Short mmCIF file of C-alpha atoms in Angstrom, two decimals:
data_model
loop_
_atom_site.label_atom_id
_atom_site.label_comp_id
_atom_site.label_asym_id
_atom_site.label_seq_id
_atom_site.Cartn_x
_atom_site.Cartn_y
_atom_site.Cartn_z
CA MET A 1 -14.50 -21.21 5.52
CA ASN A 2 -17.02 -22.30 2.89
CA GLN A 3 -19.58 -20.80 5.21
CA SER A 4 -17.66 -17.47 5.23
CA MET A 5 -17.40 -17.53 1.45
CA ASP A 6 -21.16 -18.08 1.15
CA LYS A 7 -21.93 -15.20 3.52
CA ILE A 8 -19.57 -12.85 1.64
CA ASN A 9 -21.04 -13.69 -1.75
CA LYS A 10 -24.58 -13.38 -0.39
CA PHE A 11 -23.70 -9.93 0.98
CA ARG A 12 -22.55 -8.58 -2.37
CA ASP A 13 -25.26 -10.32 -4.39
CA GLU A 14 -27.99 -8.76 -2.23
CA ARG A 15 -26.50 -5.36 -3.13
CA ASP A 16 -25.87 -6.16 -6.80
CA TRP A 17 -22.21 -5.24 -6.29
CA ARG A 18 -20.52 -7.85 -8.49
CA GLN A 19 -20.69 -5.33 -11.36
CA PHE A 20 -18.01 -3.27 -9.55
CA HIS A 21 -15.88 -6.24 -8.44
CA ASN A 22 -13.42 -6.67 -11.28
CA PRO A 23 -10.06 -8.16 -10.20
CA LYS A 24 -8.17 -4.85 -10.59
CA ASP A 25 -10.48 -2.92 -8.27
CA LEU A 26 -10.66 -5.82 -5.81
CA SER A 27 -6.84 -5.80 -5.68
CA ILE A 28 -6.91 -2.05 -5.11
CA SER A 29 -9.44 -2.64 -2.31
CA ILE A 30 -7.21 -5.20 -0.59
CA SER A 31 -4.36 -2.65 -0.70
CA LEU A 32 -6.56 0.08 0.77
CA GLU A 33 -7.77 -2.14 3.63
CA ALA A 34 -4.18 -3.28 4.27
CA ALA A 35 -3.25 0.42 4.64
CA GLU A 36 -6.14 0.97 7.05
CA LEU A 37 -4.87 -1.96 9.13
CA LEU A 38 -1.34 -0.55 9.05
CA GLU A 39 -2.57 2.90 10.06
CA ASN A 40 -3.16 1.49 13.55
CA PHE A 41 0.62 1.04 13.85
CA GLN A 42 1.68 4.46 12.44
CA TRP A 43 3.95 6.18 15.00
CA ARG A 44 3.32 3.29 17.42
CA THR A 45 5.06 0.07 18.43
CA SER A 46 3.26 -3.28 18.40
CA GLU A 47 3.29 -3.19 22.20
CA GLU A 48 1.60 0.21 22.33
CA VAL A 49 -1.11 -0.99 19.97
CA LEU A 50 -1.72 -4.25 21.84
CA ALA A 51 -2.00 -2.32 25.11
CA GLY A 52 -4.90 -0.29 23.70
CA ASP A 53 -8.18 -0.98 21.94
CA THR A 54 -7.57 -3.45 19.08
CA GLU A 55 -11.15 -3.39 17.75
CA ASN A 56 -10.11 -1.51 14.60
CA VAL A 57 -7.21 -3.93 13.96
CA LYS A 58 -9.74 -6.78 14.01
CA GLU A 59 -12.13 -4.98 11.67
CA GLU A 60 -9.52 -4.00 9.08
CA LEU A 61 -8.09 -7.53 9.11
CA ALA A 62 -11.63 -8.80 8.44
CA ASP A 63 -11.97 -6.37 5.51
CA ILE A 64 -8.72 -7.65 3.98
CA LEU A 65 -10.00 -11.22 4.29
CA ILE A 66 -13.43 -10.35 2.85
CA TYR A 67 -11.96 -8.74 -0.29
CA SER A 68 -9.39 -11.55 -0.60
CA PHE A 69 -12.15 -14.17 -0.42
CA MET A 70 -14.12 -12.27 -3.09
CA LEU A 71 -11.13 -12.20 -5.43
CA ALA A 72 -10.46 -15.92 -4.84
CA SER A 73 -14.11 -16.69 -5.52
CA ASP A 74 -14.15 -14.65 -8.74
CA LEU A 75 -10.98 -16.34 -9.99
CA GLY A 76 -12.33 -19.80 -9.11
CA LEU A 77 -9.61 -20.38 -6.54
CA ASP A 78 -9.93 -22.50 -3.39
CA ILE A 79 -8.48 -20.70 -0.34
CA ASP A 80 -7.08 -23.82 1.38
CA GLU A 81 -5.63 -25.05 -1.89
CA ILE A 82 -3.74 -21.87 -2.85
CA ILE A 83 -2.38 -21.54 0.70
CA ALA A 84 -1.14 -25.15 0.62
CA GLU A 85 0.46 -24.65 -2.79
CA LYS A 86 2.20 -21.44 -1.73
CA LEU A 87 3.55 -23.03 1.45
CA LEU A 88 5.04 -25.82 -0.67
CA LYS A 89 6.68 -23.24 -2.91
CA ASN A 90 7.94 -21.21 0.08
CA ASN A 91 9.35 -24.43 1.50
CA LEU A 92 11.64 -24.66 -1.55
CA LYS A 93 12.62 -20.97 -1.36
CA TYR A 94 13.18 -21.11 2.39
CA PRO A 95 14.49 -24.56 3.34
CA ILE A 96 14.50 -25.06 7.12
CA SER A 97 18.27 -25.63 7.10
CA THR A 98 19.17 -22.20 5.66
CA SER A 99 16.32 -20.07 6.96
CA LYS A 100 15.88 -21.21 10.56
CA GLY A 101 16.02 -18.18 12.85
CA SER A 102 16.93 -15.85 9.96
CA ASN A 103 14.93 -12.91 8.58
CA LYS A 104 16.93 -12.81 5.34
CA LYS A 105 15.19 -12.90 1.97
CA TYR A 106 15.90 -15.99 -0.14
CA THR A 107 17.54 -13.67 -2.67
CA ASP A 108 20.13 -12.79 0.02
CA PHE A 109 21.09 -16.38 0.98
CA MET B 1 -9.49 -23.42 7.26
CA ASN B 2 -8.28 -24.79 10.61
CA GLN B 3 -6.15 -27.07 8.50
CA SER B 4 -4.64 -24.04 6.67
CA MET B 5 -3.99 -22.28 9.97
CA ASP B 6 -2.18 -25.35 11.30
CA LYS B 7 -0.01 -25.63 8.19
CA ILE B 8 0.88 -21.93 8.33
CA ASN B 9 1.85 -22.04 12.00
CA LYS B 10 3.83 -25.26 11.48
CA PHE B 11 5.72 -23.55 8.62
CA ARG B 12 6.86 -20.62 10.74
CA ASP B 13 7.53 -22.70 13.86
CA GLU B 14 9.85 -25.03 11.93
CA ARG B 15 11.85 -21.93 10.93
CA ASP B 16 11.70 -20.26 14.36
CA TRP B 17 10.18 -17.17 12.72
CA ARG B 18 7.64 -16.13 15.36
CA GLN B 19 10.37 -13.91 16.88
CA PHE B 20 10.03 -11.61 13.81
CA HIS B 21 6.22 -11.78 13.62
CA ASN B 22 5.10 -8.85 15.73
CA PRO B 23 1.74 -7.36 14.64
CA LYS B 24 3.32 -4.19 13.20
CA ASP B 25 5.65 -6.10 10.86
CA LEU B 26 2.92 -8.60 9.94
CA SER B 27 0.70 -5.65 8.97
CA ILE B 28 3.55 -4.21 6.91
CA SER B 29 3.93 -7.63 5.26
CA ILE B 30 0.23 -7.79 4.32
CA SER B 31 0.59 -4.34 2.71
CA LEU B 32 3.68 -5.43 0.77
CA GLU B 33 2.00 -8.59 -0.54
CA ALA B 34 -1.10 -6.57 -1.45
CA ALA B 35 1.16 -4.30 -3.53
CA GLU B 36 2.73 -7.32 -5.23
CA LEU B 37 -0.76 -8.55 -6.13
CA LEU B 38 -1.69 -5.08 -7.42
CA GLU B 39 1.50 -4.90 -9.49
CA ASN B 40 -0.05 -7.47 -11.84
CA PHE B 41 -2.65 -4.83 -12.76
CA GLN B 42 -0.28 -1.85 -13.17
CA TRP B 43 -0.82 -0.34 -16.67
CA ARG B 44 -3.27 -3.18 -17.46
CA THR B 45 -7.03 -3.72 -17.40
CA SER B 46 -8.59 -6.65 -15.56
CA GLU B 47 -9.41 -8.19 -18.93
CA GLU B 48 -5.78 -8.00 -20.11
CA VAL B 49 -4.61 -9.69 -16.90
CA LEU B 50 -7.24 -12.45 -17.04
CA ALA B 51 -6.31 -13.16 -20.69
CA GLY B 52 -2.71 -13.90 -19.65
CA ASP B 53 -0.96 -16.05 -17.06
CA THR B 54 -2.61 -15.52 -13.64
CA GLU B 55 -0.19 -17.73 -11.69
CA ASN B 56 1.38 -14.72 -9.94
CA VAL B 57 -2.04 -13.30 -9.02
CA LYS B 58 -2.82 -16.61 -7.30
CA GLU B 59 0.50 -16.67 -5.45
CA GLU B 60 0.34 -13.09 -4.18
CA LEU B 61 -3.26 -13.61 -3.04
CA ALA B 62 -2.06 -16.69 -1.14
CA ASP B 63 0.71 -14.61 0.50
CA ILE B 64 -1.84 -12.01 1.65
CA LEU B 65 -3.96 -14.79 3.16
CA ILE B 66 -0.98 -16.46 4.83
CA TYR B 67 0.15 -13.25 6.61
CA SER B 68 -3.47 -12.40 7.48
CA PHE B 69 -3.96 -15.85 9.02
CA MET B 70 -0.73 -15.40 11.03
CA LEU B 71 -1.89 -12.05 12.39
CA ALA B 72 -5.32 -13.48 13.26
CA SER B 73 -3.66 -16.41 15.01
CA ASP B 74 -1.31 -14.16 17.01
CA LEU B 75 -4.20 -11.92 18.11
CA GLY B 76 -6.32 -14.95 19.08
CA LEU B 77 -8.93 -14.15 16.43
CA ASP B 78 -11.12 -16.69 14.63
CA ILE B 79 -11.25 -16.02 10.86
CA ASP B 80 -14.88 -17.06 10.35
CA GLU B 81 -15.95 -15.11 13.40
CA ILE B 82 -14.34 -11.77 12.49
CA ILE B 83 -15.66 -12.05 8.93
CA ALA B 84 -19.21 -12.71 10.22
CA GLU B 85 -18.97 -9.79 12.67
CA LYS B 86 -17.68 -7.38 9.98
CA LEU B 87 -20.43 -8.39 7.56
CA LEU B 88 -23.01 -7.62 10.24
CA LYS B 89 -21.42 -4.20 10.78
CA ASN B 90 -21.23 -3.54 7.02
CA ASN B 91 -24.89 -4.51 6.78
CA LEU B 92 -25.71 -1.55 9.06
CA LYS B 93 -23.42 0.84 7.13
CA TYR B 94 -24.68 -0.36 3.76
CA PRO B 95 -28.38 -1.31 4.08
CA ILE B 96 -29.63 -3.11 0.97
CA SER B 97 -32.24 -0.41 0.36
CA THR B 98 -29.75 2.47 0.00
CA SER B 99 -26.72 0.65 -1.39
CA LYS B 100 -28.18 -1.73 -4.00
CA GLY B 101 -26.40 -1.18 -7.31
CA SER B 102 -24.46 1.82 -5.95
CA ASN B 103 -20.67 2.16 -5.50
CA LYS B 104 -21.02 5.15 -3.14
CA LYS B 105 -19.32 5.16 0.23
CA TYR B 106 -21.68 5.19 3.22
CA THR B 107 -20.24 8.60 4.09
CA ASP B 108 -21.65 9.90 0.78
CA PHE B 109 -25.21 8.63 1.22
CA MET C 1 12.30 21.35 -9.09
CA ASN C 2 11.18 22.70 -12.47
CA GLN C 3 14.35 21.14 -13.74
CA SER C 4 13.37 17.76 -12.25
CA MET C 5 9.89 18.02 -13.73
CA ASP C 6 11.38 18.73 -17.17
CA LYS C 7 13.73 15.74 -16.95
CA ILE C 8 10.90 13.43 -15.86
CA ASN C 9 8.59 14.52 -18.66
CA LYS C 10 11.40 14.26 -21.20
CA PHE C 11 12.11 10.70 -20.00
CA ARG C 12 8.55 9.52 -20.58
CA ASP C 13 8.06 11.46 -23.80
CA GLU C 14 11.17 9.88 -25.35
CA ARG C 15 9.58 6.48 -24.62
CA ASP C 16 6.07 7.46 -25.70
CA TRP C 17 4.79 6.39 -22.26
CA ARG C 18 2.15 9.06 -21.63
CA GLN C 19 -0.40 6.73 -23.25
CA PHE C 20 -0.10 4.45 -20.15
CA HIS C 21 0.01 7.28 -17.59
CA ASN C 22 -3.63 7.78 -16.67
CA PRO C 23 -4.14 9.10 -13.11
CA LYS C 24 -5.49 5.76 -11.80
CA ASP C 25 -2.43 3.77 -12.91
CA LEU C 26 -0.06 6.53 -11.77
CA SER C 27 -1.70 6.37 -8.32
CA ILE C 28 -1.30 2.58 -8.33
CA SER C 29 2.36 3.11 -9.28
CA ILE C 30 2.96 5.49 -6.35
CA SER C 31 1.47 2.85 -4.03
CA LEU C 32 3.69 0.12 -5.48
CA GLU C 33 6.85 2.21 -5.11
CA ALA C 34 5.83 3.17 -1.56
CA ALA C 35 5.59 -0.56 -0.79
CA GLU C 36 9.04 -1.16 -2.29
CA LEU C 37 10.41 1.60 -0.04
CA LEU C 38 8.66 0.06 2.98
CA GLU C 39 10.00 -3.40 2.15
CA ASN C 40 13.42 -2.16 3.30
CA PHE C 41 11.97 -1.87 6.82
CA GLN C 42 10.11 -5.23 6.91
CA TRP C 43 11.29 -7.19 10.00
CA ARG C 44 13.83 -4.42 10.72
CA THR C 45 14.05 -1.34 12.91
CA SER C 46 14.96 2.07 11.49
CA GLU C 47 18.31 1.76 13.25
CA GLU C 48 19.10 -1.59 11.61
CA VAL C 49 18.28 -0.16 8.19
CA LEU C 50 20.34 3.02 8.69
CA ALA C 51 23.31 0.92 9.84
CA GLY C 52 23.33 -0.92 6.49
CA ASP C 53 23.26 -0.01 2.81
CA THR C 54 20.54 2.60 2.18
CA GLU C 55 21.00 2.74 -1.59
CA ASN C 56 17.64 1.02 -2.22
CA VAL C 57 15.85 3.36 0.21
CA LYS C 58 17.15 6.29 -1.84
CA GLU C 59 16.09 4.72 -5.15
CA GLU C 60 12.57 3.78 -4.06
CA LEU C 61 12.07 7.27 -2.59
CA ALA C 62 13.15 8.71 -5.95
CA ASP C 63 10.62 6.45 -7.73
CA ILE C 64 7.81 7.71 -5.46
CA LEU C 65 8.81 11.29 -6.25
CA ILE C 66 9.06 10.64 -10.00
CA TYR C 67 5.55 9.16 -10.23
CA SER C 68 4.18 11.89 -7.93
CA PHE C 69 5.72 14.60 -10.13
CA MET C 70 4.18 12.93 -13.22
CA LEU C 71 0.72 12.88 -11.65
CA ALA C 72 1.08 16.53 -10.56
CA SER C 73 2.17 17.48 -14.06
CA ASP C 74 -0.74 15.63 -15.69
CA LEU C 75 -3.25 17.28 -13.34
CA GLY C 76 -1.72 20.73 -13.95
CA LEU C 77 -0.66 21.06 -10.31
CA ASP C 78 2.35 22.99 -9.04
CA ILE C 79 4.34 20.97 -6.47
CA ASP C 80 5.34 23.93 -4.26
CA GLU C 81 1.81 25.31 -4.38
CA ILE C 82 -0.03 22.12 -3.33
CA ILE C 83 2.49 21.54 -0.53
CA ALA C 84 1.99 25.09 0.75
CA GLU C 85 -1.81 24.74 0.58
CA LYS C 86 -1.77 21.41 2.42
CA LEU C 87 0.49 22.76 5.17
CA LEU C 88 -1.97 25.62 5.70
CA LYS C 89 -4.81 23.12 5.97
CA ASN C 90 -2.82 20.87 8.34
CA ASN C 91 -2.08 23.93 10.43
CA LEU C 92 -5.82 24.27 11.08
CA LYS C 93 -6.25 20.55 11.83
CA TYR C 94 -3.17 20.44 14.03
CA PRO C 95 -2.80 23.79 15.83
CA ILE C 96 0.55 24.06 17.59
CA SER C 97 -1.16 24.50 20.97
CA THR C 98 -2.96 21.13 20.91
CA SER C 99 -0.57 19.04 18.83
CA LYS C 100 2.87 19.98 20.15
CA GLY C 101 4.72 16.81 21.14
CA SER C 102 1.65 14.64 20.49
CA ASN C 103 1.25 11.85 17.91
CA LYS C 104 -2.56 11.87 18.20
CA LYS C 105 -4.73 12.21 15.12
CA TYR C 106 -6.84 15.37 15.00
CA THR C 107 -9.91 13.14 15.17
CA ASP C 108 -8.73 12.01 18.63
CA PHE C 109 -8.18 15.46 20.16
CA MET D 1 11.66 23.26 -3.71
CA ASN D 2 14.11 24.39 -1.04
CA GLN D 3 11.36 26.72 0.02
CA SER D 4 8.92 23.76 0.34
CA MET D 5 11.48 21.78 2.32
CA ASP D 6 11.94 24.72 4.72
CA LYS D 7 8.19 25.08 5.25
CA ILE D 8 7.77 21.35 5.88
CA ASN D 9 10.59 21.23 8.41
CA LYS D 10 9.33 24.39 10.13
CA PHE D 11 5.87 22.78 10.40
CA ARG D 12 7.14 19.70 12.21
CA ASP D 13 9.67 21.57 14.34
CA GLU D 14 6.96 23.92 15.66
CA ARG D 15 5.05 20.81 16.80
CA ASP D 16 8.12 18.96 18.13
CA TRP D 17 7.24 16.04 15.84
CA ARG D 18 10.71 14.91 14.76
CA GLN D 19 10.73 12.52 17.72
CA PHE D 20 8.08 10.41 15.89
CA HIS D 21 9.66 10.72 12.44
CA ASN D 22 11.94 7.71 12.22
CA PRO D 23 12.47 6.42 8.66
CA LYS D 24 10.34 3.29 9.22
CA ASP D 25 7.27 5.24 10.34
CA LEU D 26 7.80 7.88 7.64
CA SER D 27 7.85 5.08 5.05
CA ILE D 28 4.65 3.67 6.56
CA SER D 29 3.15 7.17 6.34
CA ILE D 30 4.00 7.51 2.64
CA SER D 31 2.28 4.14 2.02
CA LEU D 32 -0.82 5.25 3.95
CA GLU D 33 -1.09 8.53 2.04
CA ALA D 34 -0.55 6.68 -1.25
CA ALA D 35 -3.51 4.45 -0.32
CA GLU D 36 -5.64 7.51 0.47
CA LEU D 37 -4.79 8.91 -2.97
CA LEU D 38 -5.64 5.57 -4.58
CA GLU D 39 -8.95 5.38 -2.71
CA ASN D 40 -10.22 8.14 -5.00
CA PHE D 41 -9.93 5.66 -7.90
CA GLN D 42 -11.51 2.63 -6.15
CA TRP D 43 -14.42 1.34 -8.33
CA ARG D 44 -13.89 4.32 -10.67
CA THR D 45 -12.09 4.98 -13.95
CA SER D 46 -9.64 7.87 -14.33
CA GLU D 47 -12.21 9.62 -16.52
CA GLU D 48 -14.92 9.37 -13.84
CA VAL D 49 -12.55 10.83 -11.24
CA LEU D 50 -11.37 13.68 -13.47
CA ALA D 51 -15.00 14.55 -14.27
CA GLY D 52 -15.70 15.12 -10.56
CA ASP D 53 -14.13 17.04 -7.68
CA THR D 54 -10.35 16.37 -7.62
CA GLU D 55 -9.66 18.38 -4.46
CA ASN D 56 -8.94 15.22 -2.43
CA VAL D 57 -6.59 13.87 -5.15
CA LYS D 58 -4.59 17.09 -4.86
CA GLU D 59 -4.47 16.93 -1.07
CA GLU D 60 -3.40 13.30 -0.83
CA LEU D 61 -0.72 13.87 -3.46
CA ALA D 62 0.55 16.79 -1.36
CA ASP D 63 0.64 14.53 1.72
CA ILE D 64 2.73 11.95 -0.16
CA LEU D 65 5.15 14.70 -1.20
CA ILE D 66 5.33 16.18 2.31
CA TYR D 67 6.27 12.84 3.93
CA SER D 68 8.67 12.06 1.06
CA PHE D 69 10.40 15.43 1.53
CA MET D 70 10.68 14.76 5.29
CA LEU D 71 12.30 11.37 4.69
CA ALA D 72 14.70 12.86 2.13
CA SER D 73 15.60 15.63 4.57
CA ASP D 74 16.20 13.17 7.42
CA LEU D 75 18.42 10.98 5.24
CA GLY D 76 20.38 14.02 3.98
CA LEU D 77 19.20 13.48 0.41
CA ASP D 78 18.69 16.19 -2.21
CA ILE D 79 15.37 15.75 -4.07
CA ASP D 80 16.62 16.95 -7.47
CA GLU D 81 19.76 14.86 -7.15
CA ILE D 82 18.11 11.53 -6.32
CA ILE D 83 15.55 12.06 -9.10
CA ALA D 84 18.34 12.77 -11.61
CA GLU D 85 20.30 9.71 -10.46
CA LYS D 86 17.25 7.43 -10.69
CA LEU D 87 16.38 8.67 -14.18
CA LEU D 88 19.92 7.84 -15.29
CA LYS D 89 19.55 4.33 -13.84
CA ASN D 90 16.10 3.89 -15.44
CA ASN D 91 17.61 5.00 -18.73
CA LEU D 92 19.91 1.94 -18.60
CA LYS D 93 17.07 -0.41 -17.59
CA TYR D 94 14.70 1.04 -20.18
CA PRO D 95 16.68 2.10 -23.25
CA ILE D 96 14.56 4.11 -25.67
CA SER D 97 15.14 1.57 -28.44
CA THR D 98 13.56 -1.38 -26.56
CA SER D 99 11.00 0.40 -24.40
CA LYS D 100 9.44 2.97 -26.73
CA GLY D 101 5.67 2.56 -26.69
CA SER D 102 5.89 -0.59 -24.53
CA ASN D 103 4.52 -1.12 -20.99
CA LYS D 104 6.68 -4.20 -20.40
CA LYS D 105 8.92 -4.47 -17.36
CA TYR D 106 12.64 -4.58 -18.11
CA THR D 107 12.65 -8.11 -16.63
CA ASP D 108 10.30 -9.15 -19.46
CA PHE D 109 12.36 -7.77 -22.37
#
């Protein structure tokens, strides 16, 4: 992952793109790439998508990750660390005992 | 990163949640978390957000990463690999010579 | 519809909110409300949602419309007119002969 | 507005597209069009966008409205009515006295 982060930062530094990468526009960019991922599933079931060419799914998912890594880097956040912290928090919101096999939101328990 | 992936998959397996995690709904979930991240910047500049409490920014970014890791895992994709591949592709779309210091889309070159 | 537009503009003028309503943040707001609408369908089929309480679906759809009407108003656009124009354009992209009964994008014809 | 609704429904009926238009996929479609609208503002200020060609802004806004009108129609909802109801509800959440000139969320009052 550190290797991915280095490649991503090298890519934008070579293009002098950090001047555009403020957190608001990076957050917009993550939203736009998430929509491009989701567009693969518009009017289609998961099964229909998986039965076809999933190259674009892979590419849009990569774009989401690339912008997310950039934002983490710019905010001085460690990817593994913020994931671990959020899982701990989710563990409190969704204890195994009440959430096992349920798709309910914690606000609906 | 492998460590993060293992923690994420352990979290959902303990709750028997893979039954809900089809690629279409995971893609929807990434979009929803991206919107929750972006909500921090609604009516605010990046500077105003960075001057305040960024705890929620960190948490929503973590949620985007967690769902993205799940989708990658379910599609049998390696995070570092798809990022490296996409950067190579972006390198062709955005050669340093034409894109340095420019925020134009490759379709507008 | 003119009546709706008047009510919406009165609502924000009474609160002196036009100062926040630049087109970029209004577009962000439409995206956020669209995500809140979509959240009703996360992990659920259309049928499951329609079988339950659809009050929130109605409210989030209204929020999307309210922000869209504001943006149209601020850009001096007439709702009926831009819809009519877009339908004419879509008619060229999706002629009845090639698109009847098909969910293909025009780029895939 | 009734005239717009009639045109929109005629457009999809001529193409036999109602079979694809379940509420979940219509909600996805609104999100996708909202992202396409927002893409106009990626890396740009509102002023920069307004100084250029806003044709695409107009078209994406029309697409958001078209899908929103379809969803309202399919759920048997009247556009003017749900807007009026939501403004009444917002009036309670954001009383003029506490929200005038403020961009705070009602949860932060």
